[in-house]
CSV table of C-alpha atoms in Angstrom, one decimal:
chain,number,residue,atom,x,y,z
A,183,MET,CA,-70.4,77.6,-101.9
A,184,PRO,CA,-67.3,75.7,-100.7
A,185,THR,CA,-64.7,77.5,-98.6
A,186,ARG,CA,-61.8,78.8,-100.7
A,187,HIS,CA,-58.3,78.4,-99.5
A,188,LEU,CA,-55.1,80.1,-100.7
A,189,LYS,CA,-52.5,77.2,-100.7
A,190,THR,CA,-50.3,78.3,-103.6
A,191,ILE,CA,-50.7,81.3,-105.9
A,192,SER,CA,-52.3,78.9,-108.5
A,193,SER,CA,-55.2,78.4,-106.1
A,194,LEU,CA,-56.3,81.6,-107.8
A,195,SER,CA,-57.5,82.0,-111.4
A,196,PRO,CA,-55.5,84.4,-113.5
A,197,GLU,CA,-58.4,86.9,-113.2
A,198,GLU,CA,-58.6,86.5,-109.5
A,199,PHE,CA,-54.8,87.1,-109.1
A,200,VAL,CA,-55.0,90.3,-111.2
A,201,GLN,CA,-58.0,91.5,-109.2
A,202,ILE,CA,-56.2,91.0,-105.9
A,203,ILE,CA,-53.2,92.9,-107.3
A,204,ASP,CA,-55.4,95.7,-108.5
A,205,LEU,CA,-57.3,95.9,-105.2
A,206,SER,CA,-54.1,95.9,-103.2
A,207,ILE,CA,-52.8,98.8,-105.3
A,208,ALA,CA,-56.1,100.6,-104.7
A,209,ILE,CA,-55.9,100.1,-101.0
A,210,LYS,CA,-52.3,101.2,-101.0
A,211,THR,CA,-53.2,104.3,-103.0
A,212,ASN,CA,-56.3,105.3,-100.9
A,213,PRO,CA,-56.1,103.5,-97.6
A,214,GLU,CA,-58.8,105.7,-96.0
A,215,LYS,CA,-61.5,104.2,-98.2
A,216,TYR,CA,-60.9,100.7,-96.8
A,217,THR,CA,-60.6,101.4,-93.0
A,218,THR,CA,-63.8,99.3,-92.3
A,219,ALA,CA,-63.4,96.7,-95.0
A,220,LEU,CA,-62.7,94.0,-92.4
A,221,ALA,CA,-64.6,95.5,-89.5
A,222,ASN,CA,-65.4,92.9,-86.8
A,223,LYS,CA,-63.4,90.2,-88.6
A,224,THR,CA,-60.6,88.2,-86.9
A,225,LEU,CA,-57.6,86.5,-88.4
A,226,LEU,CA,-55.8,83.7,-86.5
A,227,ALA,CA,-52.2,83.9,-87.6
A,228,ILE,CA,-50.5,80.5,-86.9
A,229,PHE,CA,-46.7,80.6,-87.0
A,230,ALA,CA,-44.6,77.4,-86.8
A,231,LYS,CA,-41.8,79.3,-88.5
A,232,PRO,CA,-41.3,82.8,-87.1
A,233,SER,CA,-41.1,85.9,-89.4
A,234,LEU,CA,-41.1,89.5,-88.4
A,235,ARG,CA,-42.2,90.8,-91.9
A,236,THR,CA,-45.0,88.3,-92.3
A,237,ARG,CA,-46.4,88.9,-88.8
A,238,VAL,CA,-46.1,92.7,-88.9
A,239,SER,CA,-47.7,92.8,-92.4
A,240,LEU,CA,-50.6,90.6,-91.5
A,241,GLU,CA,-51.3,92.4,-88.2
A,242,THR,CA,-50.9,95.8,-89.8
A,243,ALA,CA,-53.2,95.0,-92.7
A,244,MET,CA,-55.9,93.6,-90.5
A,245,THR,CA,-55.7,96.6,-88.1
A,246,LYS,CA,-55.8,99.2,-91.0
A,247,LEU,CA,-58.7,97.4,-92.6
A,248,GLY,CA,-60.7,97.5,-89.3
A,249,GLY,CA,-60.1,93.9,-88.2
A,250,HIS,CA,-58.1,92.1,-85.6
A,251,THR,CA,-55.3,89.5,-85.6
A,252,ILE,CA,-54.6,86.8,-83.0
A,253,TYR,CA,-51.0,85.7,-83.2
A,254,TYR,CA,-50.4,82.0,-82.3
A,255,GLN,CA,-46.8,80.7,-82.1
A,256,LEU,CA,-46.6,76.9,-82.5
A,257,GLY,CA,-43.8,75.2,-80.5
A,258,ALA,CA,-42.9,72.2,-78.5
A,259,GLY,CA,-46.0,72.5,-76.3
A,260,ALA,CA,-48.3,73.3,-79.1
A,261,PRO,CA,-47.5,71.5,-82.4
A,262,LEU,CA,-50.1,71.5,-85.1
A,263,GLY,CA,-51.9,68.2,-85.5
A,264,VAL,CA,-50.2,66.5,-82.5
A,265,LYS,CA,-51.7,67.6,-79.2
A,266,GLU,CA,-55.0,68.1,-81.0
A,267,THR,CA,-55.9,66.6,-84.4
A,268,TYR,CA,-56.2,68.8,-87.4
A,269,GLY,CA,-59.9,68.0,-87.4
A,270,ASP,CA,-60.3,69.3,-83.8
A,271,THR,CA,-58.2,72.3,-84.5
A,272,GLY,CA,-60.1,73.2,-87.7
A,273,GLY,CA,-63.4,72.7,-86.0
A,274,VAL,CA,-62.6,74.9,-83.1
A,275,ILE,CA,-61.0,77.8,-85.0
A,276,SER,CA,-63.7,77.7,-87.7
A,277,ARG,CA,-66.2,78.6,-84.9
A,278,MET,CA,-64.1,81.4,-83.4
A,279,VAL,CA,-62.4,83.3,-86.2
A,280,ASP,CA,-63.1,84.4,-89.7
A,281,ALA,CA,-59.9,83.3,-91.4
A,282,CYS,CA,-56.6,81.6,-90.6
A,283,SER,CA,-53.2,82.2,-92.0
A,284,ALA,CA,-50.5,79.6,-91.4
A,285,ARG,CA,-46.7,79.8,-91.8
A,286,VAL,CA,-45.7,76.2,-91.4
A,287,TYR,CA,-43.0,73.7,-92.5
A,288,SER,CA,-44.9,71.5,-95.0
A,289,ARG,CA,-47.5,71.4,-97.7
A,290,ASN,CA,-49.1,68.5,-95.7
A,291,GLU,CA,-49.7,70.8,-92.8
A,292,ILE,CA,-51.5,73.4,-95.0
A,293,ASN,CA,-53.5,70.6,-96.7
A,294,GLU,CA,-54.6,69.0,-93.4
A,295,LEU,CA,-55.5,72.4,-91.9
A,296,SER,CA,-57.5,73.6,-94.9
A,297,ASP,CA,-59.3,70.2,-95.1
A,298,ALA,CA,-60.4,70.6,-91.5
A,299,CYS,CA,-61.4,74.2,-91.7
A,300,THR,CA,-64.7,75.7,-92.8
A,301,ILE,CA,-63.0,79.2,-92.9
A,302,PRO,CA,-60.5,80.3,-95.5
A,303,VAL,CA,-56.9,79.2,-94.8
A,304,ILE,CA,-54.2,81.4,-96.3
A,305,ASN,CA,-50.7,79.9,-96.7
A,306,ALA,CA,-48.3,82.3,-95.2
A,307,LEU,CA,-45.4,80.0,-96.2
A,308,ASP,CA,-44.8,76.3,-96.5
A,309,ASP,CA,-42.3,74.1,-98.4
A,310,TRP,CA,-44.3,74.3,-101.6
A,311,GLY,CA,-45.7,77.8,-101.8
A,312,HIS,CA,-45.5,81.4,-100.6
A,313,PRO,CA,-48.6,83.1,-102.2
A,314,LEU,CA,-48.6,86.2,-100.0
A,315,GLN,CA,-45.0,86.9,-101.2
A,316,MET,CA,-46.2,86.5,-104.8
A,317,VAL,CA,-49.0,89.1,-104.4
A,318,CYS,CA,-46.4,91.6,-103.0
A,319,ASP,CA,-43.9,90.8,-105.8
A,320,PHE,CA,-46.4,91.2,-108.6
A,321,ILE,CA,-47.8,94.4,-107.1
A,322,THR,CA,-44.3,95.8,-107.4
A,323,ILE,CA,-44.0,94.5,-111.0
A,324,LYS,CA,-47.3,96.1,-112.0
A,325,GLU,CA,-46.4,99.4,-110.3
A,326,LYS,CA,-43.0,99.5,-111.9
A,327,PHE,CA,-44.0,98.3,-115.4
A,328,GLY,CA,-47.7,99.2,-115.6
A,329,GLY,CA,-48.7,95.6,-116.2
A,330,PHE,CA,-47.3,92.2,-117.2
A,331,LYS,CA,-46.7,93.0,-120.9
A,332,THR,CA,-44.5,95.5,-122.8
A,333,ALA,CA,-46.0,98.5,-124.5
A,334,GLU,CA,-46.0,96.4,-127.6
A,335,GLY,CA,-48.1,93.7,-125.9
A,336,THR,CA,-45.4,91.0,-125.6
A,337,PRO,CA,-45.0,89.3,-122.2
A,338,LEU,CA,-42.5,90.6,-119.8
A,339,HIS,CA,-39.5,88.4,-119.0
A,340,PHE,CA,-38.9,87.6,-115.3
A,341,MET,CA,-35.5,86.4,-114.1
A,342,TYR,CA,-35.0,84.7,-110.7
A,343,ALA,CA,-31.5,83.8,-109.6
A,344,GLY,CA,-31.2,81.8,-106.4
A,345,ASP,CA,-32.1,78.5,-104.8
A,346,SER,CA,-34.4,76.6,-107.2
A,347,LEU,CA,-35.7,74.0,-104.9
A,348,ASN,CA,-37.9,76.1,-102.7
A,349,ASN,CA,-41.4,77.6,-102.2
A,350,VAL,CA,-40.5,81.0,-103.6
A,351,THR,CA,-39.2,79.6,-106.9
A,352,TYR,CA,-42.2,77.3,-107.3
A,353,ASP,CA,-44.7,80.1,-106.7
A,354,LEU,CA,-42.8,82.6,-108.9
A,355,MET,CA,-43.1,80.2,-111.8
A,356,ARG,CA,-46.8,79.7,-111.0
A,357,ALA,CA,-47.4,83.4,-110.7
A,358,CYS,CA,-45.6,84.2,-114.0
A,359,SER,CA,-47.8,81.6,-115.7
A,360,LEU,CA,-51.0,83.2,-114.3
A,361,VAL,CA,-50.2,86.6,-115.8
A,362,GLY,CA,-48.6,85.3,-119.0
A,363,MET,CA,-45.0,86.4,-118.2
A,364,HIS,CA,-41.9,84.4,-119.2
A,365,CYS,CA,-40.0,83.1,-116.2
A,366,HIS,CA,-36.3,82.3,-116.2
A,367,VAL,CA,-34.6,80.6,-113.3
A,368,ALA,CA,-30.9,80.4,-112.7
A,369,CYS,CA,-29.6,78.5,-109.7
A,370,PRO,CA,-26.5,77.0,-108.1
A,371,ASP,CA,-26.0,73.3,-108.2
A,372,ASN,CA,-28.4,71.9,-105.6
A,373,LYS,CA,-26.6,68.7,-104.7
């Protein structure tokens, strides 16, 4: 079976997206049942763009599920794909860790890293997608509204107001389409 990567939320089928949401709610509700779910597994968390929330949530999740996280901050001395090629990087980390998350500047970086890896690569943010944020947002929607449709069975309407030319907006539209919700976007003039 080929390695699966989570590049954007639409890397998942609608069924897979809902399964992840439901599993996340189950873990949140009964964390003690999942304390060994990732026992002896290691996540390499690559960060070109720092984020306290993303780092803490990844490390906390791996720890509470019985795994381990290695935090790796990219910088001037260690840019992705420069000092070592993506092929070299992907080959090395694929032999050493079980999965890799990457919070980077561009979709190209995610594509090149995932093309080089034989382990799953999870996009923790790039200029085109933010799938981990979508999982969190849609967990909240399901917890608040019980699902993605009204009691009468019509799709919920989702409204986003903010910058339209960014990763979050793109993935919100993709996520709404996966669960059949209507998505409305209002934004300032992006000149």
